[in-house]
């Protein structure tokens, strides 16, 4: 059996993405109330492997906001944060196949992880930011139940670099 060499740049871009993820995760882990959920699978060999994860933290009405999130929050969500009912879902990492197949099924792993992350925060709204140019992630999040909040007067420009999404 032979293996094909990887395309030039694929491994390097994977490593750069993995390094960036680890840096973001390390910073987010320091946030009060940080939570991480993992999904594992057992291979035929008996080895347990990490297959997905979701993580986030509660947002408060005081203190530093998550990556400039305050510039994206409509006034009604700022009030929700002040009441302690806003939870930033900072990351949902799943295999590409999970992001592209059966997105709307309740048993979809990404849907279950994000839902479980919010269950411990009764009545909390989930919020996340997605890069405006990352159409694949945006469409996957919409399929997983995320929604754009209704625009308020003076809302964020559609030309802003990121979009705010909300999950109930």
PDB file of C-alpha atoms in Angstrom:
ATOM      1  CA  UNK A   1       0.000   0.000   0.000  1.00  0.00           C
ATOM      2  CA  UNK A   2       1.375   3.417  -0.893  1.00  0.00           C
ATOM      3  CA  UNK A   3       0.456   6.791   0.458  1.00  0.00           C
ATOM      4  CA  UNK A   4       0.159   9.955  -1.556  1.00  0.00           C
ATOM      5  CA  UNK A   5       2.242  12.908  -0.399  1.00  0.00           C
ATOM      6  CA  UNK A   6       0.252  15.733   1.114  1.00  0.00           C
ATOM      7  CA  UNK A   7      -0.447  18.764  -1.019  1.00  0.00           C
ATOM      8  CA  UNK A   8       2.144  21.517  -0.519  1.00  0.00           C
ATOM      9  CA  UNK A   9       1.128  23.821   2.300  1.00  0.00           C
ATOM     10  CA  UNK A  10      -1.631  21.589   3.722  1.00  0.00           C
ATOM     11  CA  UNK A  11       0.370  20.336   6.688  1.00  0.00           C
ATOM     12  CA  UNK A  12       1.819  23.790   7.356  1.00  0.00           C
ATOM     13  CA  UNK A  13      -1.600  25.440   7.283  1.00  0.00           C
ATOM     14  CA  UNK A  14      -2.995  22.698   9.555  1.00  0.00           C
ATOM     15  CA  UNK A  15      -0.209  23.306  12.075  1.00  0.00           C
ATOM     16  CA  UNK A  16      -0.706  27.080  11.932  1.00  0.00           C
ATOM     17  CA  UNK A  17      -4.453  26.622  12.526  1.00  0.00           C
ATOM     18  CA  UNK A  18      -3.820  24.192  15.385  1.00  0.00           C
ATOM     19  CA  UNK A  19      -1.346  26.589  16.991  1.00  0.00           C
ATOM     20  CA  UNK A  20      -3.822  29.479  16.702  1.00  0.00           C
ATOM     21  CA  UNK A  21      -6.557  27.302  18.242  1.00  0.00           C
ATOM     22  CA  UNK A  22      -4.321  26.383  21.187  1.00  0.00           C
ATOM     23  CA  UNK A  23      -3.465  30.056  21.814  1.00  0.00           C
ATOM     24  CA  UNK A  24      -7.158  31.070  21.747  1.00  0.00           C
ATOM     25  CA  UNK A  25      -8.111  28.154  23.990  1.00  0.00           C
ATOM     26  CA  UNK A  26      -5.368  28.989  26.498  1.00  0.00           C
ATOM     27  CA  UNK A  27      -6.659  32.561  26.723  1.00  0.00           C
ATOM     28  CA  UNK A  28     -10.299  31.520  27.021  1.00  0.00           C
ATOM     29  CA  UNK A  29      -9.511  28.964  29.733  1.00  0.00           C
ATOM     30  CA  UNK A  30      -8.567  31.842  32.022  1.00  0.00           C
ATOM     31  CA  UNK A  31     -12.074  33.305  31.846  1.00  0.00           C
ATOM     32  CA  UNK A  32     -14.236  32.887  34.965  1.00  0.00           C
ATOM     33  CA  UNK A  33     -16.761  30.093  34.489  1.00  0.00           C
ATOM     34  CA  UNK A  34     -14.914  28.529  31.519  1.00  0.00           C
ATOM     35  CA  UNK A  35     -16.440  25.194  30.471  1.00  0.00           C
ATOM     36  CA  UNK A  36     -15.155  22.594  28.031  1.00  0.00           C
ATOM     37  CA  UNK A  37     -17.112  19.601  26.765  1.00  0.00           C
ATOM     38  CA  UNK A  38     -15.456  16.823  24.803  1.00  0.00           C
ATOM     39  CA  UNK A  39     -16.802  13.942  22.780  1.00  0.00           C
ATOM     40  CA  UNK A  40     -14.752  10.783  22.603  1.00  0.00           C
ATOM     41  CA  UNK A  41     -14.926   7.598  20.594  1.00  0.00           C
ATOM     42  CA  UNK A  42     -13.376   4.203  21.180  1.00  0.00           C
ATOM     43  CA  UNK A  43     -11.525   2.803  18.185  1.00  0.00           C
ATOM     44  CA  UNK A  44     -11.572  -0.936  17.357  1.00  0.00           C
ATOM     45  CA  UNK A  45      -8.067  -1.084  18.876  1.00  0.00           C
ATOM     46  CA  UNK A  46      -9.549   0.047  22.186  1.00  0.00           C
ATOM     47  CA  UNK A  47      -7.888   3.454  22.043  1.00  0.00           C
ATOM     48  CA  UNK A  48     -10.030   6.396  23.109  1.00  0.00           C
ATOM     49  CA  UNK A  49      -9.776   9.416  20.820  1.00  0.00           C
ATOM     50  CA  UNK A  50     -11.125  12.940  21.068  1.00  0.00           C
ATOM     51  CA  UNK A  51     -13.664  13.474  18.280  1.00  0.00           C
ATOM     52  CA  UNK A  52     -15.096  16.930  19.043  1.00  0.00           C
ATOM     53  CA  UNK A  53     -15.293  19.659  21.636  1.00  0.00           C
ATOM     54  CA  UNK A  54     -17.256  22.776  22.494  1.00  0.00           C
ATOM     55  CA  UNK A  55     -16.288  25.432  24.992  1.00  0.00           C
ATOM     56  CA  UNK A  56     -17.308  28.805  26.304  1.00  0.00           C
ATOM     57  CA  UNK A  57     -17.875  30.988  29.337  1.00  0.00           C
ATOM     58  CA  UNK A  58     -20.520  33.254  30.853  1.00  0.00           C
ATOM     59  CA  UNK A  59     -20.413  36.929  29.960  1.00  0.00           C
ATOM     60  CA  UNK A  60     -21.025  39.434  32.683  1.00  0.00           C
ATOM     61  CA  UNK A  61     -22.301  42.986  32.520  1.00  0.00           C
ATOM     62  CA  UNK A  62     -19.000  44.230  33.929  1.00  0.00           C
ATOM     63  CA  UNK A  63     -15.399  43.514  33.115  1.00  0.00           C
ATOM     64  CA  UNK A  64     -13.661  42.902  29.812  1.00  0.00           C
ATOM     65  CA  UNK A  65     -15.756  41.620  26.946  1.00  0.00           C
ATOM     66  CA  UNK A  66     -14.830  38.680  24.813  1.00  0.00           C
ATOM     67  CA  UNK A  67     -12.764  39.708  21.774  1.00  0.00           C
ATOM     68  CA  UNK A  68     -14.600  42.976  21.262  1.00  0.00           C
ATOM     69  CA  UNK A  69     -18.022  41.340  21.487  1.00  0.00           C
ATOM     70  CA  UNK A  70     -19.424  44.495  23.071  1.00  0.00           C
ATOM     71  CA  UNK A  71     -19.172  46.239  19.704  1.00  0.00           C
ATOM     72  CA  UNK A  72     -21.533  43.650  18.228  1.00  0.00           C
ATOM     73  CA  UNK A  73     -24.120  43.340  20.983  1.00  0.00           C
ATOM     74  CA  UNK A  74     -27.426  45.144  20.535  1.00  0.00           C
ATOM     75  CA  UNK A  75     -28.574  47.042  23.648  1.00  0.00           C
ATOM     76  CA  UNK A  76     -31.078  44.331  24.615  1.00  0.00           C
ATOM     77  CA  UNK A  77     -28.273  41.735  24.766  1.00  0.00           C
ATOM     78  CA  UNK A  78     -26.100  44.049  26.840  1.00  0.00           C
ATOM     79  CA  UNK A  79     -28.959  44.040  29.371  1.00  0.00           C
ATOM     80  CA  UNK A  80     -29.092  40.225  29.190  1.00  0.00           C
ATOM     81  CA  UNK A  81     -25.346  40.108  29.913  1.00  0.00           C
ATOM     82  CA  UNK A  82     -25.826  42.410  32.891  1.00  0.00           C
ATOM     83  CA  UNK A  83     -28.353  39.927  34.289  1.00  0.00           C
ATOM     84  CA  UNK A  84     -25.816  37.091  33.941  1.00  0.00           C
ATOM     85  CA  UNK A  85     -27.813  35.245  31.250  1.00  0.00           C
ATOM     86  CA  UNK A  86     -25.391  35.476  28.322  1.00  0.00           C
ATOM     87  CA  UNK A  87     -22.963  32.656  27.534  1.00  0.00           C
ATOM     88  CA  UNK A  88     -20.224  32.984  24.912  1.00  0.00           C
ATOM     89  CA  UNK A  89     -19.804  29.779  22.919  1.00  0.00           C
ATOM     90  CA  UNK A  90     -16.234  30.473  21.920  1.00  0.00           C
ATOM     91  CA  UNK A  91     -15.617  27.286  19.961  1.00  0.00           C
ATOM     92  CA  UNK A  92     -17.282  24.206  18.535  1.00  0.00           C
ATOM     93  CA  UNK A  93     -14.785  21.904  16.876  1.00  0.00           C
ATOM     94  CA  UNK A  94     -16.058  18.929  14.924  1.00  0.00           C
ATOM     95  CA  UNK A  95     -14.915  16.901  11.961  1.00  0.00           C
ATOM     96  CA  UNK A  96     -15.623  18.349   8.522  1.00  0.00           C
ATOM     97  CA  UNK A  97     -18.195  15.622   7.887  1.00  0.00           C
ATOM     98  CA  UNK A  98     -20.198  16.789  10.932  1.00  0.00           C
ATOM     99  CA  UNK A  99     -20.157  20.331   9.550  1.00  0.00           C
ATOM    100  CA  UNK A 100     -21.488  19.200   6.171  1.00  0.00           C
ATOM    101  CA  UNK A 101     -23.828  16.235   6.770  1.00  0.00           C
ATOM    102  CA  UNK A 102     -27.037  15.979   8.766  1.00  0.00           C
ATOM    103  CA  UNK A 103     -26.638  19.536  10.057  1.00  0.00           C
ATOM    104  CA  UNK A 104     -30.270  19.969  10.984  1.00  0.00           C
ATOM    105  CA  UNK A 105     -30.673  16.628  12.775  1.00  0.00           C
ATOM    106  CA  UNK A 106     -31.118  16.918  16.530  1.00  0.00           C
ATOM    107  CA  UNK A 107     -28.570  14.133  17.058  1.00  0.00           C
ATOM    108  CA  UNK A 108     -25.860  16.017  15.150  1.00  0.00           C
ATOM    109  CA  UNK A 109     -22.808  16.029  17.420  1.00  0.00           C
ATOM    110  CA  UNK A 110     -22.175  19.777  17.135  1.00  0.00           C
ATOM    111  CA  UNK A 111     -25.820  20.553  17.949  1.00  0.00           C
ATOM    112  CA  UNK A 112     -25.730  18.264  20.985  1.00  0.00           C
ATOM    113  CA  UNK A 113     -22.463  19.697  22.309  1.00  0.00           C
ATOM    114  CA  UNK A 114     -23.555  23.332  22.069  1.00  0.00           C
ATOM    115  CA  UNK A 115     -26.966  22.525  23.562  1.00  0.00           C
ATOM    116  CA  UNK A 116     -25.349  20.662  26.467  1.00  0.00           C
ATOM    117  CA  UNK A 117     -22.955  23.562  27.050  1.00  0.00           C
ATOM    118  CA  UNK A 118     -25.920  25.896  27.559  1.00  0.00           C
ATOM    119  CA  UNK A 119     -28.025  23.475  29.662  1.00  0.00           C
ATOM    120  CA  UNK A 120     -26.110  24.278  32.841  1.00  0.00           C
ATOM    121  CA  UNK A 121     -26.974  27.950  32.408  1.00  0.00           C
ATOM    122  CA  UNK A 122     -30.749  27.853  32.641  1.00  0.00           C
ATOM    123  CA  UNK A 123     -32.340  30.618  30.625  1.00  0.00           C
ATOM    124  CA  UNK A 124     -29.020  31.732  29.157  1.00  0.00           C
ATOM    125  CA  UNK A 125     -28.644  32.828  25.577  1.00  0.00           C
ATOM    126  CA  UNK A 126     -25.629  31.579  23.680  1.00  0.00           C
ATOM    127  CA  UNK A 127     -23.711  34.106  21.613  1.00  0.00           C
ATOM    128  CA  UNK A 128     -20.842  33.668  19.196  1.00  0.00           C
ATOM    129  CA  UNK A 129     -18.997  35.619  16.569  1.00  0.00           C
ATOM    130  CA  UNK A 130     -18.174  34.307  13.126  1.00  0.00           C
ATOM    131  CA  UNK A 131     -15.872  35.898  10.585  1.00  0.00           C
ATOM    132  CA  UNK A 132     -17.870  37.572   7.802  1.00  0.00           C
ATOM    133  CA  UNK A 133     -15.800  35.784   5.148  1.00  0.00           C
ATOM    134  CA  UNK A 134     -16.190  32.312   6.711  1.00  0.00           C
ATOM    135  CA  UNK A 135     -19.363  31.334   4.864  1.00  0.00           C
ATOM    136  CA  UNK A 136     -18.991  27.596   5.597  1.00  0.00           C
ATOM    137  CA  UNK A 137     -18.946  28.131   9.361  1.00  0.00           C
ATOM    138  CA  UNK A 138     -21.749  30.687   9.168  1.00  0.00           C
ATOM    139  CA  UNK A 139     -23.997  28.290   7.232  1.00  0.00           C
ATOM    140  CA  UNK A 140     -23.174  25.402   9.574  1.00  0.00           C
ATOM    141  CA  UNK A 141     -24.030  27.516  12.635  1.00  0.00           C
ATOM    142  CA  UNK A 142     -27.342  28.538  11.088  1.00  0.00           C
ATOM    143  CA  UNK A 143     -28.126  24.864  10.429  1.00  0.00           C
ATOM    144  CA  UNK A 144     -27.240  24.057  14.063  1.00  0.00           C
ATOM    145  CA  UNK A 145     -29.892  26.502  15.273  1.00  0.00           C
ATOM    146  CA  UNK A 146     -27.996  29.788  15.583  1.00  0.00           C
ATOM    147  CA  UNK A 147     -29.760  32.967  14.432  1.00  0.00           C
ATOM    148  CA  UNK A 148     -28.820  36.560  13.699  1.00  0.00           C
ATOM    149  CA  UNK A 149     -30.359  38.854  16.318  1.00  0.00           C
ATOM    150  CA  UNK A 150     -32.896  41.366  15.026  1.00  0.00           C
ATOM    151  CA  UNK A 151     -31.239  44.616  14.001  1.00  0.00           C
ATOM    152  CA  UNK A 152     -31.745  47.596  16.251  1.00  0.00           C
ATOM    153  CA  UNK A 153     -31.346  51.211  15.234  1.00  0.00           C
ATOM    154  CA  UNK A 154     -27.649  51.974  14.746  1.00  0.00           C
ATOM    155  CA  UNK A 155     -26.812  48.243  14.644  1.00  0.00           C
ATOM    156  CA  UNK A 156     -23.553  46.749  13.460  1.00  0.00           C
ATOM    157  CA  UNK A 157     -22.773  47.404   9.822  1.00  0.00           C
ATOM    158  CA  UNK A 158     -23.166  44.513   7.422  1.00  0.00           C
ATOM    159  CA  UNK A 159     -19.571  45.336   6.442  1.00  0.00           C
ATOM    160  CA  UNK A 160     -18.242  44.582   9.951  1.00  0.00           C
ATOM    161  CA  UNK A 161     -15.533  41.891   9.981  1.00  0.00           C
ATOM    162  CA  UNK A 162     -17.608  39.528  12.141  1.00  0.00           C
ATOM    163  CA  UNK A 163     -21.251  38.577  12.625  1.00  0.00           C
ATOM    164  CA  UNK A 164     -22.991  38.003  15.922  1.00  0.00           C
ATOM    165  CA  UNK A 165     -25.164  34.899  16.219  1.00  0.00           C
ATOM    166  CA  UNK A 166     -27.509  33.933  19.061  1.00  0.00           C
ATOM    167  CA  UNK A 167     -28.656  30.483  20.235  1.00  0.00           C
ATOM    168  CA  UNK A 168     -31.599  29.896  22.580  1.00  0.00           C
TER     169      UNK A 168
END
